[in-house]
Short mmCIF file of C-alpha atoms in Angstrom, two decimals:
data_model
loop_
_atom_site.label_atom_id
_atom_site.label_comp_id
_atom_site.label_asym_id
_atom_site.label_seq_id
_atom_site.Cartn_x
_atom_site.Cartn_y
_atom_site.Cartn_z
CA MET A 42 69.02 -14.73 -32.16
CA HIS A 43 66.94 -14.45 -35.28
CA LEU A 44 66.45 -18.21 -35.28
CA LEU A 45 65.22 -18.29 -31.66
CA ILE A 46 62.16 -16.12 -32.21
CA PRO A 47 60.40 -18.45 -34.61
CA GLU A 48 61.17 -21.33 -32.22
CA GLU A 49 59.57 -19.50 -29.29
CA LEU A 50 56.66 -18.58 -31.48
CA LEU A 51 56.28 -22.17 -32.52
CA ARG A 52 56.29 -23.24 -28.89
CA LEU A 53 53.67 -20.62 -28.08
CA PHE A 54 51.42 -21.82 -30.86
CA SER A 55 52.01 -25.48 -30.23
CA LEU A 56 49.16 -27.95 -29.84
CA ASP A 57 49.60 -28.02 -26.05
CA SER A 58 49.28 -24.26 -25.82
CA ALA A 59 46.23 -24.32 -28.04
CA LEU A 60 44.66 -26.94 -25.80
CA VAL A 61 45.37 -24.88 -22.68
CA LEU A 62 43.92 -21.84 -24.37
CA ALA A 63 40.82 -23.72 -25.44
CA ARG A 64 40.42 -25.07 -21.93
CA ILE A 65 40.69 -21.58 -20.49
CA VAL A 66 38.12 -20.20 -22.93
CA ILE A 67 35.72 -23.03 -22.11
CA VAL A 68 36.29 -22.61 -18.35
CA LEU A 69 35.77 -18.86 -18.69
CA VAL A 70 32.58 -19.12 -20.73
CA VAL A 71 31.04 -21.95 -18.70
CA SER A 72 32.00 -20.45 -15.32
CA LEU A 73 30.75 -16.96 -16.15
CA LEU A 74 27.53 -18.47 -17.46
CA LEU A 75 27.26 -20.51 -14.27
CA VAL A 76 27.79 -17.40 -12.13
CA LYS A 77 25.07 -15.59 -14.07
CA LEU A 78 22.72 -18.55 -13.69
CA VAL A 79 23.39 -18.90 -9.96
CA ALA A 80 22.78 -15.16 -9.48
CA PHE A 81 19.59 -15.31 -11.55
CA PHE A 82 18.11 -18.35 -9.81
CA THR A 83 19.06 -17.11 -6.33
CA VAL A 84 17.26 -13.84 -7.06
CA GLN A 85 14.24 -15.76 -8.36
CA LEU A 86 14.25 -17.92 -5.24
CA PHE A 87 14.19 -14.98 -2.84
CA LYS A 88 12.16 -12.61 -5.01
CA LYS A 89 9.05 -12.79 -2.85
CA ARG A 90 10.82 -12.66 0.50
CA PHE A 91 13.49 -10.00 -0.02
CA SER A 92 13.23 -6.34 -0.85
CA GLN A 93 14.50 -4.98 -4.17
CA GLN A 94 17.52 -3.57 -2.35
CA SER A 95 18.44 -6.89 -0.71
CA LEU A 96 18.01 -8.70 -4.02
CA MET A 97 20.33 -6.21 -5.70
CA ILE A 98 23.00 -6.70 -3.02
CA LEU A 99 22.59 -10.47 -3.20
CA LYS A 100 22.92 -10.49 -6.99
CA LYS A 101 25.97 -8.25 -6.97
CA GLY A 102 27.57 -10.22 -4.14
CA ILE A 103 27.19 -13.48 -6.07
CA THR A 104 28.34 -11.94 -9.35
CA TYR A 105 31.44 -10.20 -7.93
CA SER A 106 32.51 -13.22 -5.84
CA GLY A 107 31.85 -15.57 -8.75
CA VAL A 108 33.80 -13.49 -11.25
CA THR A 109 36.74 -13.20 -8.81
CA ILE A 110 36.80 -17.00 -8.34
CA VAL A 111 36.57 -17.56 -12.11
CA TRP A 112 39.55 -15.27 -12.76
CA MET A 113 41.56 -17.02 -10.06
CA ILE A 114 40.81 -20.35 -11.75
CA VAL A 115 41.84 -18.93 -15.13
CA LEU A 116 45.07 -17.55 -13.75
CA ALA A 117 45.82 -20.89 -12.12
CA GLN A 118 45.21 -22.57 -15.49
CA LEU A 119 47.71 -20.20 -17.05
CA GLY A 120 50.24 -21.43 -14.55
CA LEU A 121 50.60 -18.13 -12.74
CA ASN A 122 51.59 -18.19 -9.09
CA LEU A 123 48.58 -16.70 -7.28
CA THR A 124 50.46 -16.00 -4.04
CA ALA A 125 53.03 -13.91 -5.82
CA LEU A 126 50.31 -12.27 -7.86
CA LEU A 127 48.27 -11.35 -4.77
CA GLY A 128 51.43 -9.95 -3.16
CA ALA A 129 52.06 -7.89 -6.25
CA ALA A 130 48.39 -6.88 -6.32
CA GLY A 131 48.78 -5.45 -2.81
CA ILE A 132 51.63 -3.23 -3.93
CA VAL A 133 49.87 -2.34 -7.15
CA GLY A 134 46.72 -1.70 -5.13
CA ILE A 135 48.44 0.92 -3.02
CA ALA A 136 49.79 2.61 -6.13
CA VAL A 137 46.41 2.46 -7.86
CA GLY A 138 44.73 3.62 -4.67
CA PHE A 139 46.78 6.81 -4.67
CA ALA A 140 46.11 7.34 -8.34
CA ALA A 141 42.40 6.61 -8.05
CA GLN A 142 41.56 8.19 -4.73
CA THR A 143 38.13 9.37 -5.90
CA SER A 144 37.11 5.95 -7.15
CA VAL A 145 38.28 4.28 -3.95
CA SER A 146 36.45 6.89 -1.92
CA ASN A 147 33.31 6.17 -3.96
CA VAL A 148 33.63 2.45 -3.34
CA ILE A 149 34.00 2.95 0.41
CA SER A 150 31.14 5.45 0.40
CA GLY A 151 29.04 2.87 -1.48
CA VAL A 152 29.65 0.34 1.28
CA PHE A 153 28.59 2.91 3.89
CA LEU A 154 25.51 3.86 1.88
CA ILE A 155 24.37 0.26 1.66
CA SER A 156 25.08 -0.51 5.31
CA GLU A 157 23.50 2.72 6.57
CA LYS A 158 20.26 1.98 4.68
CA SER A 159 19.34 5.63 4.32
CA PHE A 160 17.54 4.71 1.13
CA ALA A 161 16.97 1.64 -0.96
CA VAL A 162 16.22 0.77 -4.57
CA GLY A 163 12.75 2.10 -5.43
CA ASP A 164 12.82 4.97 -2.92
CA VAL A 165 12.33 8.55 -4.04
CA ILE A 166 15.24 10.70 -2.91
CA ARG A 167 16.12 14.38 -3.14
CA VAL A 168 19.82 15.26 -3.39
CA GLY A 169 21.01 18.75 -4.15
CA GLY A 170 18.92 19.90 -7.06
CA PHE A 171 17.88 16.40 -8.11
CA ALA A 172 14.93 14.27 -7.16
CA GLY A 173 14.04 10.87 -8.49
CA VAL A 174 13.56 7.16 -7.98
CA VAL A 175 16.65 5.14 -7.00
CA LEU A 176 17.33 2.62 -9.75
CA THR A 177 20.49 1.03 -8.46
CA ILE A 178 23.17 1.47 -5.80
CA ASP A 179 26.48 0.47 -7.35
CA LEU A 180 30.08 0.37 -6.19
CA LEU A 181 30.87 3.82 -7.52
CA SER A 182 27.56 5.58 -7.87
CA VAL A 183 23.83 5.67 -7.33
CA LYS A 184 21.65 5.94 -10.40
CA ILE A 185 18.33 7.70 -10.20
CA ARG A 186 15.52 8.31 -12.66
CA THR A 187 14.08 11.79 -12.38
CA PHE A 188 10.35 12.41 -12.76
CA ASP A 189 10.91 13.90 -16.21
CA ASN A 190 12.58 10.60 -17.12
CA GLN A 191 16.25 11.54 -17.04
CA TYR A 192 18.96 9.16 -15.90
CA ILE A 193 21.30 10.70 -13.36
CA ARG A 194 24.46 9.20 -11.92
CA LEU A 195 25.34 10.48 -8.47
CA PRO A 196 28.81 9.54 -7.15
CA ASN A 197 28.59 7.72 -3.81
CA GLU A 198 31.09 10.13 -2.24
CA MET A 199 28.78 13.05 -2.99
CA LEU A 200 25.84 11.28 -1.37
CA ILE A 201 27.86 10.63 1.78
CA LYS A 202 28.82 14.29 2.03
CA THR A 203 25.49 15.80 1.04
CA GLU A 204 22.13 16.01 2.74
CA VAL A 205 19.85 13.35 1.26
CA THR A 206 16.08 13.44 1.75
CA ASN A 207 14.30 10.13 1.45
CA VAL A 208 10.83 11.23 0.43
CA THR A 209 9.21 7.79 0.53
CA ARG A 210 10.83 6.26 3.60
CA PHE A 211 7.63 6.23 5.63
CA PRO A 212 4.31 4.83 4.41
CA ILE A 213 2.31 8.02 4.89
CA ARG A 214 3.14 11.66 4.25
CA ARG A 215 1.67 15.06 4.96
CA LEU A 216 0.98 17.62 2.28
CA ASN A 217 1.19 21.17 3.58
CA VAL A 218 -0.89 23.76 1.77
CA GLU A 219 0.18 27.27 2.76
CA PHE A 220 -1.66 30.45 1.86
CA VAL A 221 -2.56 33.87 3.20
CA VAL A 222 -6.08 35.15 3.81
CA ARG A 223 -7.06 38.78 4.23
CA TYR A 224 -7.29 40.36 7.66
CA GLY A 225 -10.88 40.31 8.83
CA THR A 226 -11.60 36.84 7.41
CA ASP A 227 -13.56 34.53 9.70
CA LEU A 228 -10.82 32.01 10.55
CA SER A 229 -13.18 29.42 12.01
CA ARG A 230 -15.02 29.44 8.69
CA VAL A 231 -11.72 28.98 6.87
CA LYS A 232 -10.96 26.01 9.11
CA GLU A 233 -14.37 24.41 8.58
CA THR A 234 -14.15 24.91 4.80
CA LEU A 235 -10.72 23.29 4.66
CA LEU A 236 -11.76 20.35 6.82
CA ASN A 237 -14.73 19.77 4.51
CA VAL A 238 -12.35 19.71 1.54
CA ALA A 239 -10.30 17.00 3.26
CA ARG A 240 -13.42 15.02 4.24
CA ALA A 241 -14.70 15.07 0.67
CA ASN A 242 -11.39 13.87 -0.76
CA SER A 243 -11.16 10.07 -0.70
CA ASN A 244 -7.38 10.19 -0.92
CA CYS A 245 -7.04 12.10 2.35
CA LEU A 246 -6.72 9.96 5.44
CA ASP A 247 -9.21 10.49 8.27
CA GLU A 248 -6.49 9.57 10.71
CA PRO A 249 -3.99 11.21 11.31
CA GLU A 250 -6.44 14.07 11.24
CA PRO A 251 -5.91 17.07 8.96
CA LEU A 252 -3.91 19.83 10.59
CA PHE A 253 -5.00 23.45 10.62
CA VAL A 254 -2.39 25.92 11.82
CA ILE A 255 -2.49 29.71 11.91
CA ASN A 256 1.16 30.32 11.19
CA THR A 257 1.47 34.03 11.79
CA PHE A 258 -0.03 37.46 11.23
CA GLY A 259 1.92 38.42 8.16
CA ARG A 260 2.44 41.64 6.26
CA PHE A 261 -0.50 41.13 3.96
CA GLY A 262 -2.80 38.86 5.95
CA VAL A 263 -3.12 35.81 8.17
CA GLU A 264 -0.80 33.03 7.10
CA ILE A 265 -2.47 29.62 7.23
CA MET A 266 -1.03 26.14 6.95
CA PHE A 267 -3.36 23.25 6.19
CA GLY A 268 -1.81 19.78 6.31
CA ILE A 269 -3.47 16.59 5.15
CA TRP A 270 -2.12 13.06 5.43
CA PHE A 271 -2.08 10.60 2.59
CA VAL A 272 -0.51 7.30 1.54
CA LYS A 273 2.82 8.05 -0.18
CA GLU A 274 1.78 6.45 -3.49
CA ASP A 275 -1.09 8.93 -3.83
CA PHE A 276 1.08 12.05 -3.84
CA LEU A 277 0.19 13.41 -7.26
CA ALA A 278 -3.52 12.66 -7.01
CA VAL A 279 -3.69 14.26 -3.58
CA LYS A 280 -1.65 17.32 -4.47
CA ASN A 281 -3.73 18.16 -7.52
CA SER A 282 -7.12 17.41 -6.01
CA ILE A 283 -6.42 19.18 -2.73
CA MET A 284 -5.02 22.32 -4.32
CA GLN A 285 -8.00 22.45 -6.66
CA GLY A 286 -10.41 21.64 -3.82
CA VAL A 287 -9.00 24.30 -1.49
CA HIS A 288 -9.09 26.92 -4.20
CA SER A 289 -12.68 26.17 -5.23
CA ALA A 290 -13.99 25.77 -1.68
CA LEU A 291 -12.48 29.05 -0.48
CA SER A 292 -13.78 30.87 -3.55
CA GLU A 293 -17.26 29.42 -3.05
CA ALA A 294 -17.20 30.41 0.62
CA GLY A 295 -16.26 33.95 -0.38
CA ILE A 296 -12.88 33.73 1.34
CA GLU A 297 -10.25 35.67 -0.53
CA PHE A 298 -6.51 35.10 -0.64
CA ALA A 299 -4.40 38.05 0.44
CA VAL A 300 -1.97 39.24 -2.18
CA PRO A 301 0.68 41.94 -1.90
CA PRO A 302 -0.71 45.28 -3.11
CA ALA A 303 0.41 46.16 -6.61
CA VAL A 304 2.67 49.20 -6.80
CA HIS A 305 2.29 51.43 -9.84
CA PHE A 306 5.30 53.45 -10.69
CA ASP A 307 4.59 56.20 -13.12
CA GLY A 308 8.22 57.06 -13.71
CA GLY A 309 8.20 60.14 -11.47
CA GLY A 310 8.35 63.69 -12.74
CA MET B 66 -32.62 -19.26 0.66
CA GLU B 67 -30.41 -18.81 -2.42
CA MET B 68 -26.78 -18.21 -1.50
CA ASN B 69 -26.39 -15.51 -4.14
CA ALA B 70 -28.66 -13.36 -6.24
CA ARG B 71 -28.58 -14.17 -9.97
CA TRP B 72 -29.95 -12.60 -13.13
CA GLU B 73 -29.87 -13.54 -16.80
CA LEU B 74 -29.15 -10.54 -19.00
CA LYS B 75 -30.36 -9.89 -22.51
CA PRO B 76 -27.48 -9.00 -24.85
CA GLY B 77 -26.99 -5.31 -25.50
CA GLN B 78 -29.33 -4.21 -22.74
CA THR B 79 -28.11 -2.20 -19.75
CA TYR B 80 -29.30 -3.23 -16.30
CA HIS B 81 -29.15 -1.20 -13.12
CA TRP B 82 -29.10 -2.50 -9.54
CA THR B 83 -28.95 -0.74 -6.20
CA LEU B 84 -27.79 -1.96 -2.82
CA GLY B 85 -26.94 0.26 0.13
CA VAL B 86 -25.97 3.46 -1.65
CA LEU B 87 -24.23 1.54 -4.40
CA SER B 88 -25.53 1.74 -7.95
CA VAL B 89 -24.32 -0.81 -10.48
CA TRP B 90 -24.82 -0.84 -14.25
CA ILE B 91 -24.02 -3.96 -16.24
CA CYS B 92 -24.37 -4.71 -19.94
CA ARG B 93 -23.57 -7.94 -21.80
CA VAL B 94 -22.32 -7.40 -25.34
CA ASP B 95 -20.56 -9.71 -27.79
CA GLY B 96 -17.69 -11.36 -25.94
CA GLU B 97 -17.57 -8.68 -23.26
CA TRP B 98 -19.08 -7.53 -20.02
CA LEU B 99 -19.41 -3.81 -19.47
CA TYR B 100 -19.86 -2.50 -15.97
CA ALA B 101 -19.85 0.78 -14.04
CA TRP B 102 -20.66 1.67 -10.47
CA ASN B 103 -20.89 4.69 -8.21
CA HIS B 104 -22.26 5.71 -4.85
CA ARG B 105 -25.42 7.78 -4.62
CA ASP B 106 -25.71 10.76 -2.35
CA GLU B 107 -26.93 9.27 0.92
CA ASP B 108 -28.68 12.48 1.93
CA ALA B 109 -30.69 12.60 -1.27
CA GLU B 110 -31.58 8.91 -1.45
CA PRO B 111 -31.57 6.65 1.61
CA PRO B 112 -29.64 3.37 1.36
CA VAL B 113 -31.58 0.26 0.37
CA ASP B 114 -31.14 -2.94 2.33
CA ARG B 115 -31.82 -5.47 -0.43
CA LEU B 116 -30.37 -5.83 -3.89
CA SER B 117 -32.93 -4.68 -6.38
CA LEU B 118 -33.09 -4.29 -10.12
CA VAL B 119 -34.16 -0.76 -10.99
CA PRO B 120 -35.50 -0.38 -14.52
CA ASP B 121 -35.14 2.75 -16.64
CA THR B 122 -32.12 4.20 -14.89
CA PRO B 123 -29.54 5.04 -17.52
CA LYS B 124 -25.88 5.09 -16.64
CA PRO B 125 -24.60 8.65 -16.10
CA ASP B 126 -22.63 9.82 -19.11
CA ASP B 127 -19.65 10.89 -17.03
CA LEU B 128 -19.30 7.40 -15.55
CA PRO B 129 -17.13 5.31 -17.89
CA TRP B 130 -17.68 1.63 -18.65
CA THR B 131 -15.08 -0.89 -17.62
CA ARG B 132 -14.72 -3.71 -20.13
CA VAL B 133 -14.13 -7.34 -19.21
CA ILE B 134 -13.32 -9.72 -22.02
CA ALA B 135 -15.41 -12.89 -21.68
CA PRO B 136 -15.97 -14.71 -24.97
CA ASP B 137 -18.08 -17.46 -23.40
CA ALA B 138 -21.81 -17.72 -23.96
CA ASP B 139 -22.76 -17.08 -20.35
CA HIS B 140 -25.20 -14.22 -19.93
CA GLY B 141 -25.88 -14.57 -16.21
CA VAL B 142 -24.55 -12.40 -13.41
CA GLY B 143 -24.49 -13.20 -9.72
CA PHE B 144 -24.16 -10.96 -6.68
CA ALA B 145 -22.65 -12.15 -3.43
CA PRO B 146 -21.73 -10.37 -0.19
CA ARG B 147 -18.09 -10.02 0.83
CA LEU B 148 -16.19 -8.33 3.63
CA ALA B 149 -13.70 -5.51 3.10
CA ASP B 150 -10.38 -6.24 1.41
CA ARG B 151 -8.36 -4.68 4.22
CA ALA B 152 -8.73 -3.98 7.91
CA VAL B 153 -11.48 -1.69 9.17
CA VAL B 154 -11.31 0.74 12.08
CA ILE B 155 -14.65 1.38 13.73
CA LYS B 156 -14.62 4.74 15.44
CA GLY B 157 -17.33 5.59 17.92
CA ASP B 158 -18.43 9.01 19.09
CA GLU B 159 -17.59 8.27 22.71
CA TYR B 160 -14.83 6.56 24.63
CA ILE B 161 -15.31 3.22 26.33
CA THR B 162 -13.20 1.93 29.19
CA VAL B 163 -12.49 -1.67 30.09
CA LEU B 164 -11.37 -2.04 33.68
CA PRO B 165 -8.06 -3.76 34.52
CA ARG B 166 -8.13 -7.56 34.50
CA SER B 167 -11.61 -7.75 33.06
CA ASN B 168 -13.25 -8.66 29.78
CA ALA B 169 -15.83 -6.94 27.63
CA GLU B 170 -17.92 -7.93 24.66
CA LEU B 171 -18.84 -5.29 22.11
CA PHE B 172 -20.77 -5.33 18.88
CA ALA B 173 -20.11 -3.27 15.78
CA PRO B 174 -21.31 -3.16 12.18
CA LEU B 175 -18.84 -4.05 9.43
CA PRO B 176 -19.26 -2.62 5.93
CA VAL B 177 -20.20 -5.16 3.29
CA TRP B 178 -18.98 -5.33 -0.28
CA VAL B 179 -20.72 -6.84 -3.22
CA ALA B 180 -18.89 -9.22 -5.53
CA VAL B 181 -20.39 -9.41 -9.00
CA PHE B 182 -19.51 -12.56 -10.90
CA SER B 183 -20.27 -13.89 -14.34
CA GLY B 184 -21.98 -17.21 -14.75
CA ALA B 185 -22.60 -19.57 -11.89
CA SER B 186 -19.10 -19.64 -10.44
CA PRO B 187 -18.40 -17.03 -7.74
CA GLU B 188 -14.72 -17.32 -8.70
CA ARG B 189 -15.30 -15.49 -11.98
CA VAL B 190 -15.52 -12.11 -10.28
CA LEU B 191 -16.12 -9.22 -12.65
CA PHE B 192 -15.62 -6.62 -9.92
CA GLU B 193 -16.19 -5.88 -6.27
CA ALA B 194 -17.52 -2.66 -4.81
CA PRO B 195 -18.35 -1.43 -1.31
CA THR B 196 -22.04 -0.85 -0.65
CA GLN B 197 -21.19 2.40 1.10
CA PRO B 198 -18.45 4.97 0.44
CA LEU B 199 -15.49 4.19 2.67
CA HIS B 200 -12.89 6.60 3.91
CA ARG B 201 -9.38 5.52 4.62
CA ARG B 202 -7.28 6.02 7.69
CA TRP B 203 -3.92 4.99 9.03
CA PHE B 204 -3.68 2.71 12.01
CA GLY B 205 -0.38 2.98 13.84
CA ASN B 206 2.13 5.81 13.87
CA SER B 207 3.45 7.74 10.92
CA MET B 208 6.44 5.41 10.57
CA GLN B 209 4.72 2.05 10.84
CA GLY B 210 1.17 0.79 10.69
CA SER B 211 -1.43 -0.23 8.19
CA LEU B 212 -3.92 1.38 5.88
CA CYS B 213 -7.50 0.68 6.91
CA TYR B 214 -11.03 1.68 6.08
CA SER B 215 -12.59 4.08 8.51
CA VAL B 216 -16.18 3.61 9.66
CA PHE B 217 -18.06 5.75 12.15
CA ALA B 218 -20.41 3.67 14.29
CA ARG B 219 -21.37 3.34 17.91
CA LEU B 220 -19.71 0.47 19.74
CA THR B 221 -22.27 -1.15 21.97
CA SER B 222 -22.25 -3.92 24.54
CA ASP B 223 -25.93 -4.66 23.94
CA ARG B 224 -26.52 -6.60 20.75
CA VAL B 225 -30.20 -5.73 20.71
CA GLU B 226 -29.46 -2.05 21.07
CA LEU B 227 -27.14 -2.05 18.04
CA GLU B 228 -28.84 -0.58 15.03
CA LEU B 229 -27.17 -2.21 12.06
CA PRO B 230 -26.98 0.08 9.04
CA PRO B 231 -28.46 -1.39 5.85
CA VAL B 232 -26.15 -4.00 4.30
CA SER B 233 -23.64 -4.58 7.07
CA ALA B 234 -22.34 -7.56 8.99
CA LEU B 235 -22.50 -7.90 12.73
CA CYS B 236 -19.08 -8.30 14.33
CA THR B 237 -18.46 -9.34 17.90
CA ILE B 238 -15.39 -7.90 19.58
CA ARG B 239 -14.03 -9.40 22.77
CA ILE B 240 -11.65 -7.24 24.72
CA ARG B 241 -9.48 -8.97 27.28
CA ASN B 242 -7.76 -6.45 29.45
CA GLN B 243 -5.02 -8.48 31.09
CA SER B 244 -3.09 -5.41 32.16
CA SER B 245 -3.20 -3.56 35.45
CA VAL B 246 -4.36 -0.32 33.85
CA PRO B 247 -7.79 0.59 32.44
CA PHE B 248 -8.04 0.27 28.65
CA ARG B 249 -9.69 3.31 27.16
CA THR B 250 -10.53 3.65 23.49
CA ASP B 251 -12.97 5.20 21.08
CA SER B 252 -12.12 2.94 18.15
CA VAL B 253 -11.37 -0.68 17.38
CA PHE B 254 -9.21 -2.23 14.71
CA LEU B 255 -10.88 -5.17 12.97
CA GLN B 256 -9.01 -7.44 10.58
CA ALA B 257 -11.98 -7.70 8.26
CA ASN B 258 -9.91 -9.22 5.45
CA GLU B 259 -9.12 -12.17 7.73
CA PHE B 260 -12.72 -12.70 8.78
CA LYS B 261 -15.17 -15.22 7.41
CA LEU B 262 -18.65 -14.06 6.49
CA TYR B 263 -21.74 -15.97 7.58
CA ARG B 264 -25.44 -15.46 7.07
CA ARG B 265 -28.29 -16.40 9.32
CA ARG B 266 -30.33 -19.18 7.75
CA ASP B 267 -33.55 -17.34 8.45
CA ALA B 268 -32.42 -14.25 6.47
CA ASP B 269 -34.87 -13.22 3.77
CA ASN B 270 -32.33 -12.04 1.18
CA PRO B 271 -28.66 -12.76 0.34
CA PHE B 272 -27.51 -9.47 1.87
CA ALA B 273 -29.42 -9.72 5.15
CA GLY B 274 -28.56 -11.39 8.46
CA LEU B 275 -24.82 -11.23 7.84
CA VAL B 276 -22.44 -12.08 10.68
CA SER B 277 -18.64 -11.98 10.57
CA SER B 278 -15.97 -13.84 12.52
CA SER B 279 -15.30 -12.37 15.93
CA GLU B 280 -12.19 -10.55 16.99
CA VAL B 281 -10.26 -10.81 20.22
CA ILE B 282 -8.30 -7.81 21.42
CA THR B 283 -5.86 -8.64 24.18
CA VAL B 284 -4.44 -5.79 26.21
CA THR B 285 -1.22 -6.74 27.95
CA GLY B 286 0.05 -3.35 29.00
CA ASP B 287 -0.28 0.35 28.53
CA ASN B 288 -0.79 0.72 24.76
CA GLU B 289 0.34 -2.84 24.14
CA LEU B 290 -2.33 -4.65 22.20
CA SER B 291 -2.65 -7.73 20.08
CA PHE B 292 -5.46 -8.52 17.69
CA SER B 293 -6.56 -11.97 16.63
CA VAL B 294 -9.47 -13.58 14.88
CA ALA B 295 -11.50 -15.60 17.36
CA SER B 296 -11.62 -19.35 16.97
CA GLU B 297 -14.23 -20.45 14.45
CA ARG B 298 -15.35 -23.24 16.79
CA ALA B 299 -18.17 -21.15 18.22
CA LYS B 300 -19.45 -20.39 14.72
CA GLN B 301 -19.29 -24.06 13.83
CA GLN B 302 -21.44 -24.83 16.85
CA GLN B 303 -23.99 -22.39 15.46
CA ARG B 304 -24.07 -24.24 12.13
CA ALA B 305 -27.80 -24.76 12.46
CA GLU B 306 -28.31 -21.01 12.63
CA VAL B 307 -25.70 -19.70 10.19
CA GLU B 308 -24.12 -20.70 6.89
CA LEU B 309 -20.77 -19.72 5.47
CA VAL B 310 -21.11 -17.13 2.71
CA ALA B 311 -17.51 -16.06 2.06
CA ASP B 312 -14.15 -17.27 3.25
CA TRP B 313 -11.38 -15.00 4.48
CA ARG B 314 -9.48 -12.98 1.91
CA LYS B 315 -6.22 -13.33 3.79
CA ARG B 316 -5.56 -16.42 5.85
CA PRO B 317 -5.23 -15.48 9.52
CA ASP B 318 -1.78 -16.09 10.93
CA ASP B 319 -2.12 -18.66 13.67
CA SER B 320 1.47 -18.65 14.90
CA TRP B 321 1.85 -17.31 18.39
CA TRP B 322 4.70 -15.04 17.40
CA LYS B 323 2.89 -13.40 14.57
CA ARG B 324 -0.66 -13.96 15.70
CA GLY B 325 -2.82 -11.07 14.77
CA TYR B 326 -1.46 -7.68 14.08
CA VAL B 327 0.67 -6.50 16.96
CA LEU B 328 1.60 -2.87 17.36
CA PHE B 329 4.07 -2.18 20.09
CA GLN B 330 4.48 1.44 19.23
CA ARG B 331 2.77 4.07 21.22
CA ILE B 332 -0.40 4.74 19.34
CA SER B 333 -1.57 8.24 19.80
CA ASN B 334 -5.24 7.53 20.05
CA TYR B 335 -5.08 4.24 21.84
#
């Protein structure tokens, strides 16, 4: 028994085995490099025609299929029976599936997310308490970059179950500015002042026209909503300039915001 | 008539030009061009219809220079007219109606831009600026459409009656209403970035007598429109009268499937 072990070891480290091993390493390195190159050049080829999202799916599709084929080649080189292995993988898969329900659920959710096209790479989404730009949609999770530059990983399963707002789905958006003016204010003057603010702002679109809505007669004054349309990329510029413009224009026109009356409590007694 | 206006600048000296309501300041320094532009208040100063060098007008302090690195020894600048870099929607103050199965020809002014280039080659563009402030609008619905410039002007069927604003190009619009319903509109969508710009040979300055390609609007149904740039053959026949000043910015799509910009959606104001 003691003599057999060195013999087996010798066989394992024989020249033939070393050659097989070398061949496998070369096949592995060359094939993986080839897969990477194919993925890279395919992406370069379709860069101008496809969206970021489609390119990402294309790249991942090529990489995953390529890596699977490479491993099958390697296993064949090792002399393993692939049919038996795949059969075993099915059984193992069921066992792993039970053990890794969450991961499997994430993978399936990922497939649904990609096929549903609710959002794509580069879109700005709002999920739960997070908002940011979609960086990548992977098998298990979606990665977003928040506006204060944090990297957040959102599990696909969560995105399937939760309400997701795609902020940049459509090319134009409306910014709603809501405020309350005092009772007795000339509302037609308020409207004219606000429309002038929109006209003077080059980021506001002339069409669709700005929207002026008297929301309700509130507790402290008349509640107004003023909506202006803009191209989605201009959000920050529009928000800042419009808020500033509305504030200045109303002040200059002598129109005052209504604020809840301050209550002074002197402690009683 | 010179195709473009040209000036030789002395190094370190700031020059000021006006055209329309556009004011341009340019200075040539060692290895660099410095430029700045803004639009004057139209109510305070009326627009000017020819490019003119205005001495003794310093650049406003709050208007920053833009630097262009150009280490060559060229000290000349040229000015050439251009059309807008995206589509333009001309909105009139009244609606016009084209009866079913009939055609109409309208005329409208298109805003003109100025391209400022260094040296003799119009390809070395330092910057481009519109000669009038342009607002933007969306053409289409909120889910699909295109960003355009918005211009208020009266659409007229009488070319003589049309009062062209200073520094603008005359555009002919042909509406073919092939549908069985009247086509009513107060605005037209013009693919200015796909138009060529011509100038009448008898024009007395590079920014006068400008004429653009024509547009054909075909109405095939209720709110179903297609837009295409008219064949340039007619313009070529007028070669004796006009000369090409600027080519299109975006090549018009001639395929029948994609020809023009087709919007099948219900457009609220069309």
